[in-house]
mmCIF file of C-alpha atoms and ligand atoms in Angstrom:
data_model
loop_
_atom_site.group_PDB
_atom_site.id
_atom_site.type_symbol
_atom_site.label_atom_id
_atom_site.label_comp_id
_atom_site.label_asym_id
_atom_site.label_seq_id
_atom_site.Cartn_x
_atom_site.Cartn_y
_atom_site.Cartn_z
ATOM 1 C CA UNK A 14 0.000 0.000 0.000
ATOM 2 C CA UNK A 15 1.246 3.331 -1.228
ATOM 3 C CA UNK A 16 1.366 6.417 1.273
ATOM 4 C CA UNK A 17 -1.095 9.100 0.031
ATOM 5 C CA UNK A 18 0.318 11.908 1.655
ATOM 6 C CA UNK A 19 3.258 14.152 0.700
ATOM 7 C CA UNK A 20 5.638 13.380 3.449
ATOM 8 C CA UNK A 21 6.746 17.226 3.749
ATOM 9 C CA UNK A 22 4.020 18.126 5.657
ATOM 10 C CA UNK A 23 4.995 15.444 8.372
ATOM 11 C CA UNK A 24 8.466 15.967 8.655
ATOM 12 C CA UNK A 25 7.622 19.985 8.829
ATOM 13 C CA UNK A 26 5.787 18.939 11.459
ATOM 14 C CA UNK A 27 7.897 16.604 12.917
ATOM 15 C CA UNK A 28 11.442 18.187 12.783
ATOM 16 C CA UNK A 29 11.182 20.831 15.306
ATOM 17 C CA UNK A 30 8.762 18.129 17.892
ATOM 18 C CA UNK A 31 11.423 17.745 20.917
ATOM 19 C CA UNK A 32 8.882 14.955 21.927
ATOM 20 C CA UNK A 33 6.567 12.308 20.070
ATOM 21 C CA UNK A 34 4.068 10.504 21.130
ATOM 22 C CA UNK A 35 2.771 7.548 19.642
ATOM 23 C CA UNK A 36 -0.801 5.774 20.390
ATOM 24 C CA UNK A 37 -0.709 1.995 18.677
ATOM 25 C CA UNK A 38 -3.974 0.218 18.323
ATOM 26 C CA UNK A 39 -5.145 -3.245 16.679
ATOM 27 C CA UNK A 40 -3.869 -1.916 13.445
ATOM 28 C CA UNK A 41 0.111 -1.991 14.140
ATOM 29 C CA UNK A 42 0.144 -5.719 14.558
ATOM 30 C CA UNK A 43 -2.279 -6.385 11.732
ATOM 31 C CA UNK A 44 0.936 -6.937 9.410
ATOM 32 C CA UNK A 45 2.252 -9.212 12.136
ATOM 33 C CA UNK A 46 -0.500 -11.400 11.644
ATOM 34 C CA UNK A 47 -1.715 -11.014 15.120
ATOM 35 C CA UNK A 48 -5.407 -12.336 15.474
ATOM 36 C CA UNK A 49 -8.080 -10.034 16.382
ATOM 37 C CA UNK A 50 -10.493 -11.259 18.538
ATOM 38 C CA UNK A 51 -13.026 -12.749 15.425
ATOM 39 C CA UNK A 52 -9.725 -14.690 14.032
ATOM 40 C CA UNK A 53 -8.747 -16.007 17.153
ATOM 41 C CA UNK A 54 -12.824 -18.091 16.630
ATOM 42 C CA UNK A 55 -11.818 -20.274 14.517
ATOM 43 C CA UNK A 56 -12.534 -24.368 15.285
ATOM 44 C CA UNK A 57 -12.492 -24.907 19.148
ATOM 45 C CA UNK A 58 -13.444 -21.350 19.540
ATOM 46 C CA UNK A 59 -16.176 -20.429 16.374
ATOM 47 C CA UNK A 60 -18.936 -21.408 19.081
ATOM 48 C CA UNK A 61 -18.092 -18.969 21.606
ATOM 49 C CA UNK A 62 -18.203 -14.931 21.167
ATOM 50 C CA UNK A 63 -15.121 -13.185 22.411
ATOM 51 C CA UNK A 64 -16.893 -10.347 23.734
ATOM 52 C CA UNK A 65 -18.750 -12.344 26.425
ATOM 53 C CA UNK A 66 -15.158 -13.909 27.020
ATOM 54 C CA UNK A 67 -13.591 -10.886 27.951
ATOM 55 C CA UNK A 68 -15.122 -10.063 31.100
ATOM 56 C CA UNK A 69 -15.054 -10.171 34.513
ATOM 57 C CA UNK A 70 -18.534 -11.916 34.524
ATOM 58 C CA UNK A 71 -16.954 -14.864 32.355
ATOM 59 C CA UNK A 72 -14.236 -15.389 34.575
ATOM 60 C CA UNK A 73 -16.485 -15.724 37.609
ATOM 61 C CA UNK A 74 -18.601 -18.021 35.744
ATOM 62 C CA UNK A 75 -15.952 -20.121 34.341
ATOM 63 C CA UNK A 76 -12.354 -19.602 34.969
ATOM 64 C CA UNK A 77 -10.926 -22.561 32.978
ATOM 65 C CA UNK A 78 -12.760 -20.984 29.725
ATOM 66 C CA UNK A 79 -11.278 -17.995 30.275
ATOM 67 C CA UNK A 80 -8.035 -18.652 30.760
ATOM 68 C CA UNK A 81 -7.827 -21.301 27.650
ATOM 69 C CA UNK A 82 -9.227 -18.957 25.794
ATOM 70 C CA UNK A 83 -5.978 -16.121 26.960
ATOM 71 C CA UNK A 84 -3.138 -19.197 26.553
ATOM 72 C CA UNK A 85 -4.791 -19.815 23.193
ATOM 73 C CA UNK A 86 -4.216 -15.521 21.853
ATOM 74 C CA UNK A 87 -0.636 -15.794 24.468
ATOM 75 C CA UNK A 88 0.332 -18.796 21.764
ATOM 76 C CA UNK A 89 -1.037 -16.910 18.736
ATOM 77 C CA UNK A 90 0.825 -13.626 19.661
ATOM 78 C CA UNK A 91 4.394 -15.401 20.277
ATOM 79 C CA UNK A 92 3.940 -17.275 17.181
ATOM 80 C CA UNK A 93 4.218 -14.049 14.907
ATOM 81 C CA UNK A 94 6.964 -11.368 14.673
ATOM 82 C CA UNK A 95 6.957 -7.963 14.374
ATOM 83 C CA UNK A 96 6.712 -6.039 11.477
ATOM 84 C CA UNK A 97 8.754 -2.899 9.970
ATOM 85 C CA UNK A 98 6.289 -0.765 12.029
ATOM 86 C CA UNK A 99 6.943 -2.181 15.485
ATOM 87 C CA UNK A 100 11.045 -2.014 14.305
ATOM 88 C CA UNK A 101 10.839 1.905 12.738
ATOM 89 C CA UNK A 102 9.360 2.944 15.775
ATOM 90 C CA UNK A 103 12.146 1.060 18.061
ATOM 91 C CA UNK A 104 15.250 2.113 15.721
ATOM 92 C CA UNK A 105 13.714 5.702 15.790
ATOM 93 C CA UNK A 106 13.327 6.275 19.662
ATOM 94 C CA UNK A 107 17.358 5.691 19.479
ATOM 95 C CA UNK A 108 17.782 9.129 18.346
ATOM 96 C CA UNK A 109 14.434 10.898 19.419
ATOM 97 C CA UNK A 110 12.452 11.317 21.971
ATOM 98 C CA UNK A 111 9.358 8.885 20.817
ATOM 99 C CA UNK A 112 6.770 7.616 23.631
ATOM 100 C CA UNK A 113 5.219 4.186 22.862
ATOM 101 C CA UNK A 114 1.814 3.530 24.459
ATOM 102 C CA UNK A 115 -0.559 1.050 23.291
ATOM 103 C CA UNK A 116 -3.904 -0.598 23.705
ATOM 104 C CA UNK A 117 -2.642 -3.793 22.786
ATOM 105 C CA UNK A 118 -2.377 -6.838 24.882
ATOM 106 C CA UNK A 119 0.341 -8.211 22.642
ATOM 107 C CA UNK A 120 4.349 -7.804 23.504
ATOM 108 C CA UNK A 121 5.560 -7.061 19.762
ATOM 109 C CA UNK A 122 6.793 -2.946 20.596
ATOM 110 C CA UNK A 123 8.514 -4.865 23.390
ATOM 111 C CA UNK A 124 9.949 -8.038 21.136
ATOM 112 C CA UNK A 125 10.623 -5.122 18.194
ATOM 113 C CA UNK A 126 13.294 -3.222 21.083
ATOM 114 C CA UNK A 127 10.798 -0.655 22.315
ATOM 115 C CA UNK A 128 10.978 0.147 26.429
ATOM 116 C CA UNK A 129 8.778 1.765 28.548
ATOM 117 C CA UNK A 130 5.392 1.084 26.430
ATOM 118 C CA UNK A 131 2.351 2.206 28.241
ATOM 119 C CA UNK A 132 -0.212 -0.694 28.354
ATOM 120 C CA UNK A 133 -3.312 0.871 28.522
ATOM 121 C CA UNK A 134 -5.569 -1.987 28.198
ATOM 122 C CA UNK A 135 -3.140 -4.331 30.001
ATOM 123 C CA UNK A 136 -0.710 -7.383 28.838
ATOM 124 C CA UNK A 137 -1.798 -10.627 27.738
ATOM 125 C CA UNK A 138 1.583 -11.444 29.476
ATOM 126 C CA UNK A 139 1.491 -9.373 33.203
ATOM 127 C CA UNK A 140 -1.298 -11.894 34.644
ATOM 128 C CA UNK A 141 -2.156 -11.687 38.289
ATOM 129 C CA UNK A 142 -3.983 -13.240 41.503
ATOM 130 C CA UNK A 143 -7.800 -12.082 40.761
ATOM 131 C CA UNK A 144 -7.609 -11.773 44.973
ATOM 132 C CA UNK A 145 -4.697 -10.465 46.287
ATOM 133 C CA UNK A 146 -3.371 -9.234 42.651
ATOM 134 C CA UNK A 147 -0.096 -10.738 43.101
ATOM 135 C CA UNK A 148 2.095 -11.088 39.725
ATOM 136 C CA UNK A 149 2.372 -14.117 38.076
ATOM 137 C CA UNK A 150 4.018 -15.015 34.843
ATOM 138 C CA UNK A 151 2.187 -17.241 32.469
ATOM 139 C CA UNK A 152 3.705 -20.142 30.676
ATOM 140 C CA UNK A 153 3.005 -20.077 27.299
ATOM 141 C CA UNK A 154 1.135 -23.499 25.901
ATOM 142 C CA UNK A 155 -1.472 -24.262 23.247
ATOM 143 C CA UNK A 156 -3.292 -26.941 24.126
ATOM 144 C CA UNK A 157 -6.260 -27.485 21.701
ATOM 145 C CA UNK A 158 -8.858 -27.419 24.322
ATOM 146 C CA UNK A 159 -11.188 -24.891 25.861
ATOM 147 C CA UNK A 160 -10.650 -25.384 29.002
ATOM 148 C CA UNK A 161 -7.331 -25.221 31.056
ATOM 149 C CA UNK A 162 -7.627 -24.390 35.058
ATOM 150 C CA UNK A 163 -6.034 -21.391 36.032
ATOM 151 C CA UNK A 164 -2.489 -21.437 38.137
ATOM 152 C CA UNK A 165 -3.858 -21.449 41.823
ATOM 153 C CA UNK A 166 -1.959 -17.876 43.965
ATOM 154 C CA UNK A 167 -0.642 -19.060 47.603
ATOM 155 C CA UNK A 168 -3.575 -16.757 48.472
ATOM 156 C CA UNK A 169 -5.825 -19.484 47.834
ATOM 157 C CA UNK A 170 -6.870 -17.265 44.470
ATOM 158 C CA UNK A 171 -7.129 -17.839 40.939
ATOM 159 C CA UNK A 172 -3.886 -16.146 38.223
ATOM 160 C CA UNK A 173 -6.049 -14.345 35.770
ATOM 161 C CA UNK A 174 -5.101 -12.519 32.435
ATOM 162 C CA UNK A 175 -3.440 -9.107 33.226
ATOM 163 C CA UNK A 176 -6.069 -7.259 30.463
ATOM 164 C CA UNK A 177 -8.732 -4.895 31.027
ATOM 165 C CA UNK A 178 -11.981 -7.060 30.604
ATOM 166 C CA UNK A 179 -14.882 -4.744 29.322
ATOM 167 C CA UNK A 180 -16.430 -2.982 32.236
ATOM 168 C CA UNK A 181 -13.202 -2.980 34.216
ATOM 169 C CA UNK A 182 -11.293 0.059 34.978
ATOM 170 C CA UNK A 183 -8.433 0.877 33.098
ATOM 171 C CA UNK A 184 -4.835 0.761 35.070
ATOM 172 C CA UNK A 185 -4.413 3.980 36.758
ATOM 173 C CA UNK A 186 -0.513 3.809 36.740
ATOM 174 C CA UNK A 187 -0.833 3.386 33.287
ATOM 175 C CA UNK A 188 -3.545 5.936 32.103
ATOM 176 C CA UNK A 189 -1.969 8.299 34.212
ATOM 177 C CA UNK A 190 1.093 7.580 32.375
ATOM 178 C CA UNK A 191 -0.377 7.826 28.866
ATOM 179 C CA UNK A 192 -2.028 11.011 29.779
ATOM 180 C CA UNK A 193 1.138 12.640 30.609
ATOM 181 C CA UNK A 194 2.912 11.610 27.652
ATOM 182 C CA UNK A 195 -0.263 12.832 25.779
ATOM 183 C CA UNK A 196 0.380 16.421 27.151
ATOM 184 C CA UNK A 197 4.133 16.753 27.072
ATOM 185 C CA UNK A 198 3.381 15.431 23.061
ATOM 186 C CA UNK A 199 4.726 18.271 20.452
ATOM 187 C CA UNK A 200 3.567 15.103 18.024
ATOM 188 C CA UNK A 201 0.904 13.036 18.705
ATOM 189 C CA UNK A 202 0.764 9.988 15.869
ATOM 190 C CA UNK A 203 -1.953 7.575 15.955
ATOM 191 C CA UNK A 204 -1.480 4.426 14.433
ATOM 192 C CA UNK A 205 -4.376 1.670 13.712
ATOM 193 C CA UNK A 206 -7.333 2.541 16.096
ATOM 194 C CA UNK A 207 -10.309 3.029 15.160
ATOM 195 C CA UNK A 208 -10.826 5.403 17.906
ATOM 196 C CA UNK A 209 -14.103 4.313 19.464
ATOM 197 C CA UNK A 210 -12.661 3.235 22.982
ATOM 198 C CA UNK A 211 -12.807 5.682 25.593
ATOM 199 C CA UNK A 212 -10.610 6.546 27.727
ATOM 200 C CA UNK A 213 -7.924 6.043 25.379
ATOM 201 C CA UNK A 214 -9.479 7.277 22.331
ATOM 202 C CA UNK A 215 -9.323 10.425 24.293
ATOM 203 C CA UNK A 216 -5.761 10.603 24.154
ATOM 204 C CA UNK A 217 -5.647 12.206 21.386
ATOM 205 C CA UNK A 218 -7.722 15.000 22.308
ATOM 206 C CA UNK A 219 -5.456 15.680 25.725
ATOM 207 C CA UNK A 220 -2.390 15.968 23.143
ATOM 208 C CA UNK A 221 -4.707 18.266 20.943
ATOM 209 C CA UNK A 222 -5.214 20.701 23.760
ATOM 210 C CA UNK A 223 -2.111 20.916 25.220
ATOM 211 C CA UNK A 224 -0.785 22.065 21.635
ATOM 212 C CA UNK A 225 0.351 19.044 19.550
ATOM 213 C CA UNK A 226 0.042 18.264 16.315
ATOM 214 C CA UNK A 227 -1.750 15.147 15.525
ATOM 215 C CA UNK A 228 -1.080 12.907 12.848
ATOM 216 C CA UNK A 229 -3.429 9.497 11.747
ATOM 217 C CA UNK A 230 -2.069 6.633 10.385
ATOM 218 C CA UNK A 231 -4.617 3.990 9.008
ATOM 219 C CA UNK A 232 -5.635 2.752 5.816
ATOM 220 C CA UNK A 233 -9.439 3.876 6.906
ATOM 221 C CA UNK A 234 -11.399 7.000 8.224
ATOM 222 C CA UNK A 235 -11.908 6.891 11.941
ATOM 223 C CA UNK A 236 -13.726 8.562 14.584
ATOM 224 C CA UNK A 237 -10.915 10.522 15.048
ATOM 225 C CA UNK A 238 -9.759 11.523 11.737
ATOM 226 C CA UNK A 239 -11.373 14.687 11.720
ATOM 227 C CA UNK A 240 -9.478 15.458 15.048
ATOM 228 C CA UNK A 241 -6.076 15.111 13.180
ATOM 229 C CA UNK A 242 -3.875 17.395 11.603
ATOM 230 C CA UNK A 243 -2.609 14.877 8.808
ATOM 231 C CA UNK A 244 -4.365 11.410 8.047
ATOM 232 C CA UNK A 245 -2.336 9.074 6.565
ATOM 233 C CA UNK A 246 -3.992 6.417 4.758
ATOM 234 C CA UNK A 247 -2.005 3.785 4.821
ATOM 235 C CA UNK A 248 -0.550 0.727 7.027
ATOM 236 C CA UNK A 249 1.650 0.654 9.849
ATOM 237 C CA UNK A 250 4.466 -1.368 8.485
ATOM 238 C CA UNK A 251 4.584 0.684 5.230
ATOM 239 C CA UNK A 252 3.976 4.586 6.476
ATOM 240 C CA UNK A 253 6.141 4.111 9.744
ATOM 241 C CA UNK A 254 9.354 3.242 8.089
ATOM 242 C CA UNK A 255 8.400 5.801 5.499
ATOM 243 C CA UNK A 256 7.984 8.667 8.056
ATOM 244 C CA UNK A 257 11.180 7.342 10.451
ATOM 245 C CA UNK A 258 13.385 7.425 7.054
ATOM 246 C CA UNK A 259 12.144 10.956 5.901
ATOM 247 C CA UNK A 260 12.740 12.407 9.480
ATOM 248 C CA UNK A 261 15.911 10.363 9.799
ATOM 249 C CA UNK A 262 18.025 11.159 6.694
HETATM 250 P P1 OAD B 305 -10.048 -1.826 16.208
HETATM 251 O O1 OAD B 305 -10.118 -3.227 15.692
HETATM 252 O O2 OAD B 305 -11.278 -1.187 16.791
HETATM 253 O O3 OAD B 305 -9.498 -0.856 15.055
HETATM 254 C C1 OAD B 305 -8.348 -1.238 14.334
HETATM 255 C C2 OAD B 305 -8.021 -0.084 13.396
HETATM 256 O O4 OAD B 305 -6.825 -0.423 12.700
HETATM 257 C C3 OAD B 305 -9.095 0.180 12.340
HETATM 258 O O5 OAD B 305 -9.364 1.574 12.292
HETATM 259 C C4 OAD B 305 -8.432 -0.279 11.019
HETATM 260 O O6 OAD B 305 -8.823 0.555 9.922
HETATM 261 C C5 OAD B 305 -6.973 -0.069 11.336
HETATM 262 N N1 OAD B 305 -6.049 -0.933 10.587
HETATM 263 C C6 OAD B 305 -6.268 -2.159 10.102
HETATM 264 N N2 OAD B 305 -5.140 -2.648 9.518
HETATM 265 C C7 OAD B 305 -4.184 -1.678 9.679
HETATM 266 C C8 OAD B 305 -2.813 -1.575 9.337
HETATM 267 N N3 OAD B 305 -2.187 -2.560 8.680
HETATM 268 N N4 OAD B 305 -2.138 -0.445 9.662
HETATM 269 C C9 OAD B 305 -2.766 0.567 10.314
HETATM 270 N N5 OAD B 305 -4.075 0.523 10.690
HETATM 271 C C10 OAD B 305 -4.761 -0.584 10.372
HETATM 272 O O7 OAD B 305 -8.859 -1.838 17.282
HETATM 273 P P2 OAD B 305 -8.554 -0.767 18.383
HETATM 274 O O8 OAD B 305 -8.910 0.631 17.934
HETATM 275 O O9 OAD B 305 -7.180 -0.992 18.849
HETATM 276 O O10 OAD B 305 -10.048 -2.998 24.178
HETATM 277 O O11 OAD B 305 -9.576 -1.201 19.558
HETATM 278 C C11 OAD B 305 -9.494 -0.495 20.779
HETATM 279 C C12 OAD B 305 -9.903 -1.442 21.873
HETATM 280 O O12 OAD B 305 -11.171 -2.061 21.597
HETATM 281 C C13 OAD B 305 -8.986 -2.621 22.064
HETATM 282 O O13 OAD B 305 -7.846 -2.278 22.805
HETATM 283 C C14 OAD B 305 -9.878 -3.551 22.865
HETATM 284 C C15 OAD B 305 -11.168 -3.415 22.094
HETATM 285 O O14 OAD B 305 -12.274 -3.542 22.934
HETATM 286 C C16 OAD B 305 -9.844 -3.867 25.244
HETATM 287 O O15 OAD B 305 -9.471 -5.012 25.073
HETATM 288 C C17 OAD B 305 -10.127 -3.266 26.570
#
């Protein structure tokens, strides 16, 4: 996919940023292959629907679903790579100031040589006691079965996934975080959310007030595109590099 935006305008906008601040969503592992939540129901899974799966209401209900269901997307996600997207951004926070935070569960900024990445929906790989919320670190397996019983704490609790399940509350170390890095943002790029999840989709708007620029990458209009500066319309792993080697060279 080609880039349909004259890069000029970006790197006028990005040359003089002292900080930039980038907001991943679904979108920057797309190239990686990593499965959304409708791929990931596929066989075993096509019967169940993953948005009654990720809540707190499922796990009560039935913890060994649950957590099958979260070593099932742990295997998926470690059996893909990154992609040019996840590695620009990591090469290009070696000689800038670039802020990572993301809304994905996956660890490919992380495997791609990014640090410090706000998780602001959580890590399918930071799971916890679901009692006295003591860390745990999962093993990753993929058994072909839907159901697997959850690691037992010393508390006597279950180790659940370390993701925000819908209705939950979103980390307040992390939001906290993410809004900071929102407001000290001279560039605020958006990359492959479709914007429609609040808190975080209001992100963008904290960077927009304090004074940034903000710039859209995604192949598609979003609920936010009108709230940018410059849309990009194109993929992660194609305007990323594209962007890093214009602002780079
Ligand atoms: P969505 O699936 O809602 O949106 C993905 C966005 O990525 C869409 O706007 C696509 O157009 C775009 N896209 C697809 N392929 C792309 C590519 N190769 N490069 C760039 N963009 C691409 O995912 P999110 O916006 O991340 O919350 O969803 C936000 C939250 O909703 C998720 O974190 C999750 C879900 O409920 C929790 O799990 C709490």
């Amino acid at each position: 996919m080609s880039i349909s935006v004259d890069l000029r305008s970006v790197v006028d906008a990005i040359a003089p940023a002292r900080t930039v601040t980038v907001l991943t969503g679904a979108g920057m592992s797309a190239e990686s292959g990593v499965p959304t939540f409708r791929d990931v129901q596929t066989g075993l899974w096509a019967r169940y629907d993953p948005m009654t799966l990720a809540t707190p209401e499922a796990w009560d209900d039935d913890p060994a679903l649950v957590w099958a269901w979260y070593q099932r997307r742990r295997a998926m996600v470690t059996a893909v790579e990154p992609n040019d997207g996840h590695r620009a951004l990591a090469g290009w926070a070696r000689s800038a100031d670039i802020r990572v935070m993301t809304q994905n569960v996956d660890d490919l900024h992380e495997r791609a040589g990014s640090t410090e990445v706000v998780h602001v929906h959580g890590s399918l790989f930071a799971c916890r006691c679901d009692t006295c919320g003591r860390a745990y670190e999962p093993e990753v397996v993929d058994l072909d079965t839907d159901r697997i019983d959850p690691p037992e704490c010393d508390c006597g609790g279950l180790v659940r996934p370390g993701v925000v399940w819908f209705g939950e509350a979103l980390p307040q170390n992390a939001f906290a975080e993410a809004t900071a890095r929102a407001e000290a943002a001279d560039v605020f790029v958006l990359v492959g959310t479709s914007g429609v999840v609040y808190p975080a989709a209001g992100l963008p708007h904290i960077a927009r007030a304090a004074g940034a620029t903000i710039i859209e990458i995604n192949p598609h209009e979003t609920d936010l595109s009108d709230a940018c500066d410059i849309t990009i319309r194109s993929t992660a792993a194609v305007a990323i590099p594209a962007i890093v080697d214009a602002c780079t060279s």
